[in-house]
């Protein structure tokens, strides 16, 4: 038997192709990972799909996010390879879906009502095996009704709706209907995946060619997360920020392997041993205790970002003890106390919305006034070891930015950072005057946790003026 | 004699035998680790049995466990090796007059004056060991960089002595709570294993293994409740360790069933934050009393 040309290179070529697809989806795979993958594959039985998948995952996907992308790409890649091979060898399934005689005959035996009940039962039980067969039957039955749109995603939803499969309870149904209590969401999703796959297979059989590979969309790839998990992510990154601020400078100097010997104390201790310094005394290492001032814009122009900012503030308060926070719109007001009193994020944001006492006449930010007031408030407390972080969009509504006062603030403080919730593209357009402030501080684009992490990383990069 | 597994099922059964129920991927990655001699990086939420895996591996493979607990500020002197300064000093003191500096220097920088710390112990052990580097995410990046030589070559360079190569290949397990992103260089050298909260059946099996006297119905209810609690948005979802603790506590209390009262009283075992306690009492506790009321 002659090997088909698509087999050229065999498994290694396939694996390389697979790695290439992973790379396109943004998973960083180096040569060493590939070598590991080959080595690992040598140790597992290659006929076991699960083992092969796990072995590849362990060597190629090195984080939870990567792992998720890996699962999606693995399914897509090997499904497509199998289909390509089938096309190449002109293998066709008997009774496959797609309007063939066999499928019609099979579907004719079973009416839609019975099919509904059986699918619902299978979903309820979470039985993977029958699900695939039922998916094919459903497609065939649905195909006869002639409602296919030709777009796979639309068809999947139409079939699901036609079958009345929902995750919410449907109390109007009879008591013995498994759909009455609502179907498990996971099973429903699995069934949809089966439908999608079978429809794709049918399409490939019909057209005799593979559709172009779609890149994964953001929705698929993102980990399922709620707003509270975002809050947790912010907390994690801020904890990292703390470490960065505390150990800053070590990178430039190089970490000392040991502390300095305290000669005085060592000599004193050596008196006990007849002048031989047997016990070394070291100077204690004093960690930097950063003092942080955070100014957070809560005006309407940053409404969408202010929840994010407040959660950053909240997280900062959890990690740093010496932290004073201020919110501002037209004028500035200190909210340190609220954050210290309330541990719950929801309560904090409510309290700030209610009685933070932000003197807000027009609802428009007045940066010039804010700087003046801020300087007056903290002028005596600011010192070179303090860090000022401003969270705001630098939109002055046409008022005087008073960059000179801001400069005075930055001069007093050791370091100043500006986190801007707008994409860099919009900076300095309209009434944004971030450029005027950027002279005096480091400005960062920051509206996702990812960018917050970038900010934390940037803190360690050389080039930032050390205190 | 150390055990040498020959297949994934071997590892799976072996780990079961020493009281650790591995998931499919856990068994496979452990097997690959013993075969390929690559370190394993285990990540996952707190309390899903990351450290336990290393301990179970050491029991199963019949190897000594060498543990290095990481923390902020951990340095080479505490992780790798240190010169025994006092001994060196005594050696110099005891030296007869007239002996040349050269001879003394040769002498005091020899292995006799070396204090081996966990990493050094692990690679210089005559029998193969399991090396557990716990909570690697707590250390600094500099420390990670220092580990690289050890993890890929299994050797340590000591400036005064030269290179010390591993006599035996240790199985290395690194755990991380994912509190910071580890460097690419480190990840590249490791096999990756993500441990997550187990499925209901799997967790039930684990709980039954650790609290065998617990009745089947209570066990099942306990695990289902735990899974419900995990589905809520909590600051700290209950881990496997906590479900086991809870099971043991219920045994001690002699609880026949988990009803609303028992749940309220013992809830603090699985939920550790004040705000979480309120949420759980509100969402799960109420549901319990609804169910038990008509019975």
XYZ file of C-alpha atoms in Angstrom:
762
model
C 0.000 0.000 0.000
C 1.429 3.334 -0.976
C 1.444 5.986 1.669
C -0.690 8.977 0.770
C 1.282 12.177 0.235
C -0.331 13.877 3.208
C 1.503 11.403 5.398
C 4.893 12.663 4.311
C 6.989 13.122 7.426
C 4.562 11.058 9.466
C 3.969 11.834 13.106
C 6.780 14.390 13.552
C 5.407 16.492 10.715
C 1.919 16.282 12.195
C 3.172 17.308 15.578
C 5.072 20.223 14.099
C 1.934 21.303 12.309
C 0.046 21.083 15.564
C 2.694 23.147 17.360
C 2.545 25.691 14.563
C -1.207 26.088 15.068
C -0.690 26.494 18.798
C 1.902 29.178 18.145
C -0.536 31.000 15.910
C -2.929 31.082 18.835
C -0.273 32.673 20.974
C 1.060 29.723 22.951
C 4.810 30.115 23.233
C 6.363 26.814 22.196
C 10.092 26.512 21.867
C 12.175 23.786 20.333
C 12.939 22.341 23.740
C 9.212 21.909 24.414
C 8.830 20.080 21.112
C 11.725 17.781 21.919
C 10.112 17.059 25.278
C 6.833 16.330 23.559
C 8.471 13.782 21.256
C 10.216 12.195 24.190
C 6.995 12.060 26.173
C 5.092 10.513 23.277
C 7.661 7.756 23.235
C 6.579 6.796 26.740
C 2.834 6.581 26.305
C 0.774 4.191 24.196
C -0.055 6.272 21.153
C -3.336 4.504 20.592
C -4.812 6.029 23.747
C -6.173 9.402 22.734
C -6.413 10.660 26.314
C -2.848 9.683 27.176
C -1.480 11.320 24.069
C -3.436 14.453 24.803
C -2.232 14.632 28.393
C 1.357 13.928 27.440
C 1.301 16.683 24.857
C -0.438 19.060 27.228
C 2.099 18.448 29.991
C 4.979 19.288 27.696
C 3.492 22.022 25.504
C 0.960 24.018 27.537
C 2.625 25.614 30.530
C -0.168 27.604 32.115
C -3.869 27.287 32.709
C -4.664 29.719 29.907
C -2.388 27.856 27.527
C -4.005 24.616 28.565
C -7.413 25.890 27.586
C -6.209 27.030 24.191
C -4.459 23.701 23.852
C -7.701 21.751 24.380
C -9.504 23.767 21.740
C -6.697 23.565 19.211
C -6.158 19.855 19.888
C -9.782 19.073 19.122
C -9.827 21.266 16.049
C -6.518 20.035 14.701
C -7.114 16.326 15.030
C -10.690 16.574 13.843
C -9.478 18.354 10.735
C -6.610 15.945 10.182
C -8.951 12.981 10.400
C -11.377 14.597 8.011
C -8.615 15.545 5.594
C -7.403 11.972 5.631
C -10.929 10.691 5.043
C -11.341 13.025 2.103
C -8.024 11.970 0.736
C -8.822 8.300 0.885
C -12.354 8.977 -0.240
C -13.827 7.310 2.769
C -17.475 8.146 3.231
C -19.635 7.141 6.076
C -22.654 5.058 5.294
C -25.714 6.639 6.682
C -23.809 9.827 7.378
C -25.819 12.945 7.874
C -26.323 15.456 5.123
C -29.470 14.361 3.328
C -28.476 10.846 2.420
C -30.919 7.984 2.131
C -29.649 6.104 5.167
C -29.916 9.046 7.489
C -33.363 9.892 6.309
C -34.496 6.366 6.812
C -33.038 6.280 10.318
C -34.581 9.574 11.226
C -37.951 8.641 9.781
C -38.207 5.834 12.283
C -38.191 8.171 15.159
C -40.497 11.082 15.496
C -39.418 14.423 16.805
C -41.227 14.149 20.145
C -39.564 10.857 21.048
C -36.220 12.252 19.934
C -36.687 15.257 22.177
C -37.358 13.069 25.173
C -34.409 10.809 24.470
C -31.982 13.688 24.031
C -33.226 15.371 27.170
C -32.810 12.116 29.071
C -29.267 11.635 27.751
C -28.366 15.201 28.731
C -29.871 14.718 32.183
C -27.783 11.570 32.699
C -24.737 13.191 31.161
C -24.193 10.118 28.974
C -21.462 10.980 26.469
C -21.877 7.885 24.325
C -25.447 8.229 23.098
C -25.087 11.981 22.761
C -23.143 11.783 19.535
C -25.638 9.427 17.907
C -28.532 11.523 19.099
C -26.859 14.629 17.719
C -26.724 12.997 14.295
C -30.345 11.940 14.501
C -31.327 15.446 15.525
C -29.471 16.924 12.586
C -31.101 14.497 10.193
C -34.566 15.166 11.578
C -33.937 18.864 11.500
C -32.560 18.708 7.962
C -35.855 17.253 6.728
C -37.707 20.268 7.967
C -35.636 22.322 5.573
C -34.774 25.090 7.993
C -31.015 24.765 7.660
C -29.383 28.144 7.198
C -26.066 26.775 6.034
C -24.263 28.649 8.802
C -23.189 26.093 11.360
C -23.419 28.297 14.418
C -26.956 29.390 13.534
C -28.049 25.845 12.804
C -26.778 24.587 16.139
C -28.864 27.161 17.975
C -31.920 26.460 15.793
C -31.727 22.753 16.472
C -31.323 23.345 20.166
C -34.343 25.607 20.217
C -36.403 23.239 18.099
C -35.711 20.528 20.653
C -36.670 22.834 23.508
C -33.413 22.211 25.371
C -32.845 24.864 27.976
C -30.861 25.153 31.156
C -33.602 27.075 32.949
C -36.467 25.086 34.490
C -39.589 24.861 32.337
C -42.433 24.335 34.785
C -45.120 24.231 32.102
C -43.874 20.818 30.925
C -45.336 17.570 32.325
C -43.774 16.231 35.495
C -42.026 13.262 33.927
C -40.292 15.368 31.270
C -36.581 15.496 32.080
C -36.465 19.049 30.762
C -38.815 20.294 33.480
C -36.098 20.912 36.047
C -33.769 22.519 33.546
C -30.898 20.649 31.922
C -27.345 20.730 33.239
C -25.444 23.496 31.507
C -22.321 21.426 30.899
C -24.240 18.631 29.214
C -26.014 21.153 27.054
C -22.714 22.646 25.999
C -21.327 19.194 25.238
C -24.363 18.412 23.119
C -23.913 21.658 21.203
C -20.286 20.733 20.573
C -21.427 17.382 19.171
C -23.949 19.095 16.944
C -21.322 21.502 15.685
C -18.887 18.726 14.974
C -21.413 16.586 13.124
C -22.588 19.532 11.081
C -18.985 20.330 10.155
C -18.419 16.725 9.180
C -21.511 16.785 7.001
C -20.388 20.005 5.381
C -16.984 18.560 4.611
C -18.544 15.490 3.082
C -20.861 17.577 0.963
C -18.306 20.033 -0.324
C -15.431 17.545 -0.451
C -13.002 20.016 1.025
C -11.982 21.425 4.357
C -13.299 24.838 5.305
C -10.555 27.349 6.126
C -9.388 27.055 9.722
C -10.858 29.687 11.970
C -8.718 31.224 14.632
C -10.186 30.854 18.098
C -12.241 33.810 19.098
C -11.623 35.704 22.297
C -14.769 34.395 23.916
C -13.776 30.754 23.508
C -10.295 31.289 24.738
C -11.072 33.380 27.783
C -11.334 31.523 31.031
C -14.791 31.629 32.470
C -14.684 34.389 35.030
C -17.043 36.554 36.979
C -16.469 40.096 38.162
C -15.428 38.788 41.555
C -12.759 36.638 40.030
C -11.515 39.752 38.302
C -11.335 41.289 41.715
C -9.257 38.337 42.852
C -6.978 38.812 39.853
C -6.512 42.467 40.730
C -5.681 41.483 44.285
C -3.093 39.018 43.081
C -1.400 41.543 40.848
C -1.374 44.177 43.537
C 0.273 41.716 45.913
C 2.943 41.403 43.273
C 3.159 45.169 43.043
C 3.914 45.236 46.741
C 6.846 42.917 46.318
C 8.118 44.992 43.458
C 7.945 48.230 45.362
C 9.557 46.676 48.408
C 12.460 45.058 46.617
C 13.039 47.817 44.114
C 16.661 48.693 43.657
C 17.893 45.191 44.371
C 17.907 44.486 40.650
C 20.128 47.451 39.932
C 22.583 46.741 42.719
C 22.449 43.004 42.433
C 21.210 41.099 45.411
C 23.844 40.771 48.043
C 24.417 37.194 48.910
C 24.802 38.075 52.532
C 24.096 41.018 54.687
C 26.897 43.320 55.759
C 28.901 42.183 58.740
C 28.330 44.416 61.691
C 31.941 44.823 62.817
C 31.155 46.438 66.114
C 28.775 43.736 67.247
C 30.989 40.974 65.886
C 33.999 42.246 67.822
C 31.924 42.513 70.932
C 30.687 38.951 70.555
C 34.231 37.753 69.935
C 35.247 38.793 73.432
C 33.498 35.670 74.668
C 35.765 33.497 72.576
C 39.017 35.179 73.406
C 38.982 37.608 70.561
C 38.381 35.055 67.852
C 35.341 36.144 65.870
C 33.582 32.784 65.916
C 30.107 34.203 65.692
C 29.469 36.722 62.970
C 26.909 39.408 63.559
C 25.166 40.845 60.546
C 23.517 44.147 60.065
C 19.813 43.555 59.869
C 18.267 43.965 56.452
C 15.621 46.593 56.617
C 12.925 46.147 54.028
C 11.645 49.310 52.449
C 8.253 50.246 53.687
C 6.789 52.141 50.822
C 4.375 54.909 51.549
C 1.792 55.248 48.873
C -0.564 57.990 47.889
C -3.247 57.004 45.421
C -5.448 59.495 43.636
C -8.432 58.025 41.870
C -10.634 59.839 39.373
C -14.313 58.934 39.854
C -15.887 61.385 37.427
C -18.351 60.390 34.736
C -15.789 60.309 31.947
C -14.136 57.316 33.600
C -17.315 55.625 34.847
C -16.567 52.380 33.068
C -13.063 52.288 34.459
C -13.813 53.450 37.973
C -15.056 50.061 39.177
C -11.762 48.646 38.037
C -9.878 51.497 39.686
C -11.756 51.132 42.923
C -10.949 47.450 42.978
C -7.291 48.326 42.446
C -7.545 50.732 45.342
C -9.286 48.124 47.436
C -6.579 45.600 46.717
C -3.876 48.139 47.471
C -5.462 48.749 50.845
C -5.389 45.056 51.580
C -1.676 44.859 50.946
C -0.173 48.113 52.090
C -0.559 49.484 55.520
C 0.868 52.894 54.822
C -1.492 53.919 52.126
C -3.586 57.014 51.788
C -6.189 57.136 49.118
C -8.047 60.024 47.627
C -10.863 60.232 45.157
C -11.520 63.303 43.077
C -13.820 64.840 40.553
C -13.780 68.576 40.805
C -12.126 68.569 44.187
C -10.214 65.976 46.092
C -11.291 64.096 49.202
C -9.588 61.490 51.296
C -11.215 58.053 51.546
C -8.513 56.176 53.437
C -10.826 55.758 56.377
C -13.637 54.187 54.393
C -11.307 51.594 52.990
C -9.892 50.850 56.411
C -13.304 50.488 57.958
C -14.936 48.371 55.288
C -13.472 45.054 54.173
C -16.165 44.333 51.662
C -15.607 45.739 48.204
C -19.288 46.245 47.452
C -19.835 48.204 50.653
C -16.805 50.343 49.916
C -17.940 51.356 46.476
C -21.394 52.146 47.818
C -19.982 54.221 50.645
C -17.810 56.167 48.247
C -20.708 56.735 45.904
C -22.873 57.898 48.803
C -20.840 59.941 51.194
C -17.275 60.220 50.062
C -17.975 63.926 50.201
C -16.537 64.563 46.790
C -17.444 68.172 46.321
C -18.995 67.788 42.962
C -20.699 70.831 41.586
C -20.415 70.438 37.851
C -19.441 66.753 37.661
C -16.450 67.674 35.564
C -12.914 66.951 36.613
C -10.817 69.968 37.436
C -7.263 68.682 37.581
C -5.725 72.069 38.310
C -7.816 72.490 41.424
C -7.266 68.862 42.441
C -3.487 69.270 42.361
C -3.598 72.433 44.382
C -5.797 70.893 47.022
C -3.844 67.669 47.074
C -0.585 69.531 47.500
C -2.049 71.568 50.315
C -3.316 68.397 51.998
C -0.166 66.326 51.905
C 2.644 68.800 51.275
C 4.183 68.240 54.679
C 3.849 64.462 54.534
C 5.313 63.845 51.109
C 8.921 62.746 51.152
C 11.361 61.157 48.705
C 10.404 57.643 49.752
C 6.757 58.152 48.959
C 5.137 56.864 45.805
C 2.244 58.678 44.173
C -0.056 56.771 41.857
C -2.682 58.636 39.869
C -5.580 56.760 38.317
C -7.283 59.015 35.824
C -7.840 59.883 32.175
C -6.279 63.360 32.289
C -9.286 64.939 30.605
C -9.510 68.464 31.978
C -12.725 69.540 30.256
C -10.850 72.499 28.842
C -9.679 73.746 32.219
C -6.133 74.672 33.050
C -4.145 71.464 33.672
C -1.777 73.296 36.047
C 1.080 70.987 35.207
C 3.324 73.219 37.295
C 1.496 72.258 40.488
C 1.604 68.612 39.461
C 5.349 69.029 38.947
C 5.615 70.332 42.487
C 3.853 67.185 43.730
C 6.127 64.877 41.776
C 9.163 66.754 42.977
C 8.262 66.185 46.578
C 7.388 62.536 46.082
C 9.991 59.938 45.241
C 8.177 58.422 42.320
C 4.998 59.194 40.477
C 3.059 56.878 38.210
C 0.024 57.616 36.143
C -2.375 54.870 35.124
C -4.628 55.972 32.297
C -7.753 53.920 31.540
C -7.855 55.068 27.930
C -6.136 53.291 25.060
C -2.926 55.094 24.147
C -4.477 55.954 20.793
C -6.840 58.456 22.409
C -4.234 60.140 24.533
C -3.843 63.860 23.848
C -6.916 63.936 21.657
C -9.680 66.323 22.577
C -9.260 67.603 26.101
C -6.814 64.905 27.193
C -3.636 66.596 28.453
C -1.707 63.532 29.544
C 1.349 64.808 27.628
C 1.617 67.787 29.939
C 1.791 65.456 32.941
C 3.881 62.811 31.284
C 6.900 65.099 31.565
C 6.879 64.587 35.284
C 5.802 60.992 35.708
C 5.634 57.589 34.086
C 2.290 57.109 32.362
C 0.835 53.683 31.667
C -2.165 52.553 29.712
C -4.220 50.488 32.129
C -7.763 49.198 31.776
C -7.388 45.426 32.111
C -5.755 43.246 34.704
C -3.245 42.251 32.038
C -2.112 45.839 31.665
C -1.983 46.242 35.399
C 0.405 43.336 35.364
C 2.453 45.048 32.657
C 2.655 48.081 34.890
C 3.963 45.928 37.713
C 6.535 44.411 35.377
C 7.551 47.817 34.089
C 8.339 48.849 37.639
C 11.276 46.489 37.675
C 12.628 47.501 34.322
C 15.731 49.649 34.539
C 15.339 53.233 33.461
C 12.728 54.147 36.003
C 14.323 56.755 38.234
C 15.168 55.100 41.527
C 14.500 57.061 44.653
C 14.761 -1.376 46.335
C 13.247 1.625 44.623
C 10.155 1.019 42.535
C 10.411 1.565 38.799
C 6.983 2.020 37.232
C 6.584 0.655 33.710
C 3.247 2.103 32.712
C 0.770 4.835 33.572
C -1.520 2.304 35.218
C 1.386 1.227 37.421
C 1.782 4.743 38.725
C -1.941 5.191 39.131
C -2.307 1.974 41.120
C 0.833 2.665 43.104
C -0.330 6.115 44.163
C -3.691 4.652 45.094
C -1.846 2.087 47.172
C -0.228 4.785 49.293
C -3.432 6.697 49.849
C -3.443 9.238 47.054
C -6.134 9.079 44.396
C -4.619 10.592 41.276
C -6.603 11.986 38.377
C -5.804 10.731 34.926
C -3.428 13.520 34.024
C -1.747 13.401 37.427
C -0.840 9.750 36.981
C 0.375 10.309 33.449
C 2.533 13.308 34.283
C 4.013 11.508 37.302
C 4.855 8.585 35.071
C 6.494 10.862 32.512
C 8.453 12.527 35.311
C 9.964 9.252 36.442
C 10.670 8.184 32.871
C 12.017 11.386 31.347
C 13.709 12.675 34.479
C 12.100 16.063 34.056
C 10.904 18.209 36.918
C 7.141 18.615 37.262
C 5.615 22.003 37.865
C 2.301 21.548 39.663
C -0.037 24.515 39.759
C -3.533 24.900 41.094
C -5.614 26.454 43.825
C -4.578 26.001 47.445
C -5.402 22.670 49.020
C -5.935 20.417 46.010
C -3.110 18.087 46.988
C -0.077 19.520 45.235
C 2.305 18.954 48.103
C 0.560 15.703 48.918
C 1.375 14.443 45.433
C 5.081 14.793 46.095
C 4.751 13.017 49.417
C 2.725 10.216 47.853
C 5.296 9.864 45.087
C 8.068 9.491 47.615
C 6.104 6.833 49.476
C 5.217 4.985 46.307
C 8.679 5.131 44.756
C 10.149 4.293 48.163
C 12.469 7.262 48.081
C 13.349 9.804 50.716
C 11.538 13.093 50.423
C 13.741 16.181 50.517
C 11.666 19.273 50.982
C 12.551 22.877 50.342
C 9.908 25.276 51.548
C 10.219 28.513 49.650
C 9.606 31.955 51.077
C 10.375 35.506 50.211
C 14.044 36.184 50.690
C 15.159 32.572 50.477
C 18.730 32.580 49.214
C 21.416 30.186 48.065
C 22.889 29.838 51.515
C 19.660 28.352 52.784
C 18.711 26.400 49.696
C 21.956 25.125 48.230
C 24.986 25.069 50.464
C 26.940 27.159 52.900
C 30.542 27.084 54.032
C 30.836 26.005 57.614
C 32.524 29.182 58.693
C 33.139 28.184 62.305
C 34.668 24.910 61.387
C 36.890 26.641 58.871
C 37.969 29.103 61.502
C 38.751 26.372 64.001
C 40.714 24.567 61.351
C 42.849 27.639 60.759
C 43.321 28.112 64.482
C 44.362 24.528 64.954
C 46.852 24.748 62.127
C 50.442 24.418 63.221
C 52.612 27.401 62.671
C 54.569 27.202 59.521
C 52.013 25.443 57.396
C 51.669 27.433 54.188
C 48.557 29.416 53.323
C 48.218 27.351 50.169
C 47.833 24.123 52.090
C 45.326 25.602 54.512
C 43.289 27.100 51.700
C 43.162 23.784 49.860
C 41.998 22.244 53.045
C 39.283 24.549 54.278
C 37.464 24.704 50.950
C 36.782 21.007 50.754
C 33.591 19.063 51.136
C 34.233 18.549 54.830
C 33.525 22.200 55.418
C 30.403 22.319 53.316
C 26.992 22.471 54.932
C 24.570 20.842 52.504
C 21.149 22.468 52.280
C 18.078 20.732 50.762
C 18.953 21.129 47.084
C 22.506 19.975 47.650
C 21.312 17.085 49.793
C 18.943 16.023 47.051
C 21.519 15.732 44.326
C 24.346 14.354 46.389
C 22.271 11.609 48.023
C 23.547 8.104 47.285
C 19.997 6.818 46.726
C 17.585 8.592 44.412
C 15.210 10.942 46.240
C 12.052 12.895 45.589
C 12.799 16.612 45.787
C 9.874 18.844 46.643
C 10.318 22.564 46.033
C 7.211 23.912 47.670
C 5.536 27.196 46.732
C 8.169 28.293 44.284
C 6.043 31.338 43.499
C 6.895 32.772 46.904
C 10.553 33.294 45.988
C 12.090 36.008 43.862
C 12.925 35.657 40.226
C 16.626 35.623 41.049
C 16.162 32.442 43.006
C 14.283 30.883 40.128
C 17.183 31.684 37.840
C 19.511 29.969 40.278
C 17.375 26.847 40.141
C 17.696 26.559 36.386
C 21.106 24.915 36.443
C 19.932 22.406 38.967
C 16.706 21.574 37.169
C 18.096 21.054 33.694
C 21.545 19.597 34.397
C 21.118 18.290 37.930
C 24.353 19.884 38.973
C 25.511 22.686 41.212
C 28.495 24.916 40.603
C 30.457 25.940 43.676
C 33.059 28.565 42.822
C 35.683 27.220 45.255
C 35.093 23.552 44.527
C 33.885 23.244 40.974
C 30.888 21.394 39.728
C 28.999 18.870 41.796
C 26.983 16.536 39.641
C 24.037 14.480 40.776
C 24.924 10.920 41.622
C 21.359 9.860 41.110
C 18.464 11.366 39.222
C 15.937 12.819 41.663
C 12.245 13.173 40.861
C 11.619 16.892 41.246
C 8.211 18.332 42.041
C 7.730 22.095 42.129
C 4.474 23.485 43.405
C 3.046 26.922 42.836
C -0.114 28.634 43.999
C 0.010 30.816 40.956
C 0.452 33.946 43.036
C 2.803 35.234 40.400
C 3.718 34.298 36.883
C 6.803 32.078 36.845
C 9.503 32.781 34.317
C 9.383 31.162 30.894
C 12.837 29.721 31.425
C 11.691 27.761 34.434
C 8.483 26.577 32.824
C 10.376 25.454 29.763
C 12.373 23.012 31.830
C 9.367 21.442 33.495
C 6.439 19.251 32.689
C 3.288 21.141 33.520
C 0.440 19.793 35.592
C -2.631 21.809 36.476
C -4.459 20.341 39.453
C -8.000 21.561 39.876
C -10.837 20.780 42.238
C -11.908 17.210 41.461
C -15.211 16.020 40.051
C -17.907 14.942 42.493
C -17.193 11.207 42.252
C -13.457 11.672 42.502
C -13.767 13.901 45.537
C -16.187 11.481 47.156
C -13.625 8.724 46.726
C -10.937 10.923 48.295
C -13.131 11.817 51.266
C -14.079 8.183 51.789
C -10.440 7.193 51.688
C -9.550 9.636 54.438
C -12.675 9.218 56.534
C -13.739 5.627 55.882
C -16.192 5.510 58.796
C -18.340 8.215 57.273
C -21.634 6.823 56.022
C -22.183 6.824 52.276
C -25.161 9.166 52.313
C -23.507 11.780 54.514
C -20.366 11.560 52.417
C -22.245 12.168 49.215
C -24.217 15.029 50.668
C -21.033 16.574 52.041
C -19.291 16.491 48.695
C -22.317 17.864 46.883
C -22.537 20.714 49.379
C -18.858 21.470 48.983
C -19.284 21.625 45.242
C -22.217 23.993 45.668
C -20.172 26.214 47.945
C -17.331 26.254 45.432
C -19.698 27.412 42.728
C -20.351 30.590 44.724
C -18.088 33.589 44.299
C -15.973 33.229 47.401
C -12.713 34.792 48.446
C -11.381 31.391 49.372
C -13.323 28.390 48.087
C -13.045 25.256 50.249
C -10.276 22.877 49.210
C -10.062 19.108 49.329
C -8.161 19.357 52.580
C -11.108 21.245 54.025
C -13.687 18.723 52.847
C -11.641 16.016 54.559
C -11.450 18.112 57.719
C -15.167 18.609 57.576
C -15.803 14.909 57.132
C -13.656 14.155 60.167
C -15.379 16.830 62.212
C -18.776 15.368 61.324
C -17.524 11.969 62.411
C -16.365 13.382 65.724
C -19.693 15.079 66.273
C -21.440 11.846 65.340
C -23.660 13.648 62.847
C -26.109 11.342 61.084
C -27.078 13.829 58.452
C -26.103 17.322 57.339
C -29.108 19.514 58.034
C -29.320 23.258 58.344
C -28.261 23.272 62.017
C -25.255 21.021 61.597
C -24.261 22.991 58.559
C -24.437 26.301 60.365
C -22.393 25.011 63.282
C -19.663 23.373 61.250
C -19.583 25.790 58.350
C -16.521 27.558 59.714
C -14.443 24.487 58.889
C -14.870 24.948 55.179
C -15.268 28.711 54.886
C -12.582 30.965 56.310
C -13.642 34.527 55.615
C -16.254 36.519 57.428
C -17.837 37.840 54.250
C -17.744 34.353 52.750
C -19.488 32.948 55.814
C -22.394 35.306 55.284
C -22.664 34.467 51.601
C -22.578 30.741 52.224
C -25.087 30.875 55.078
C -27.388 32.878 52.875
C -27.121 30.813 49.722
C -26.490 27.249 50.842
C -27.695 27.164 54.448
C -31.131 28.464 53.510
C -31.478 25.890 50.769
C -30.725 23.162 53.282
C -33.446 24.242 55.676
C -35.904 24.413 52.770
C -35.212 20.833 51.883
C -35.305 19.490 55.420
C -38.430 21.376 56.491
C -41.069 19.246 54.766
C -39.362 15.985 55.730
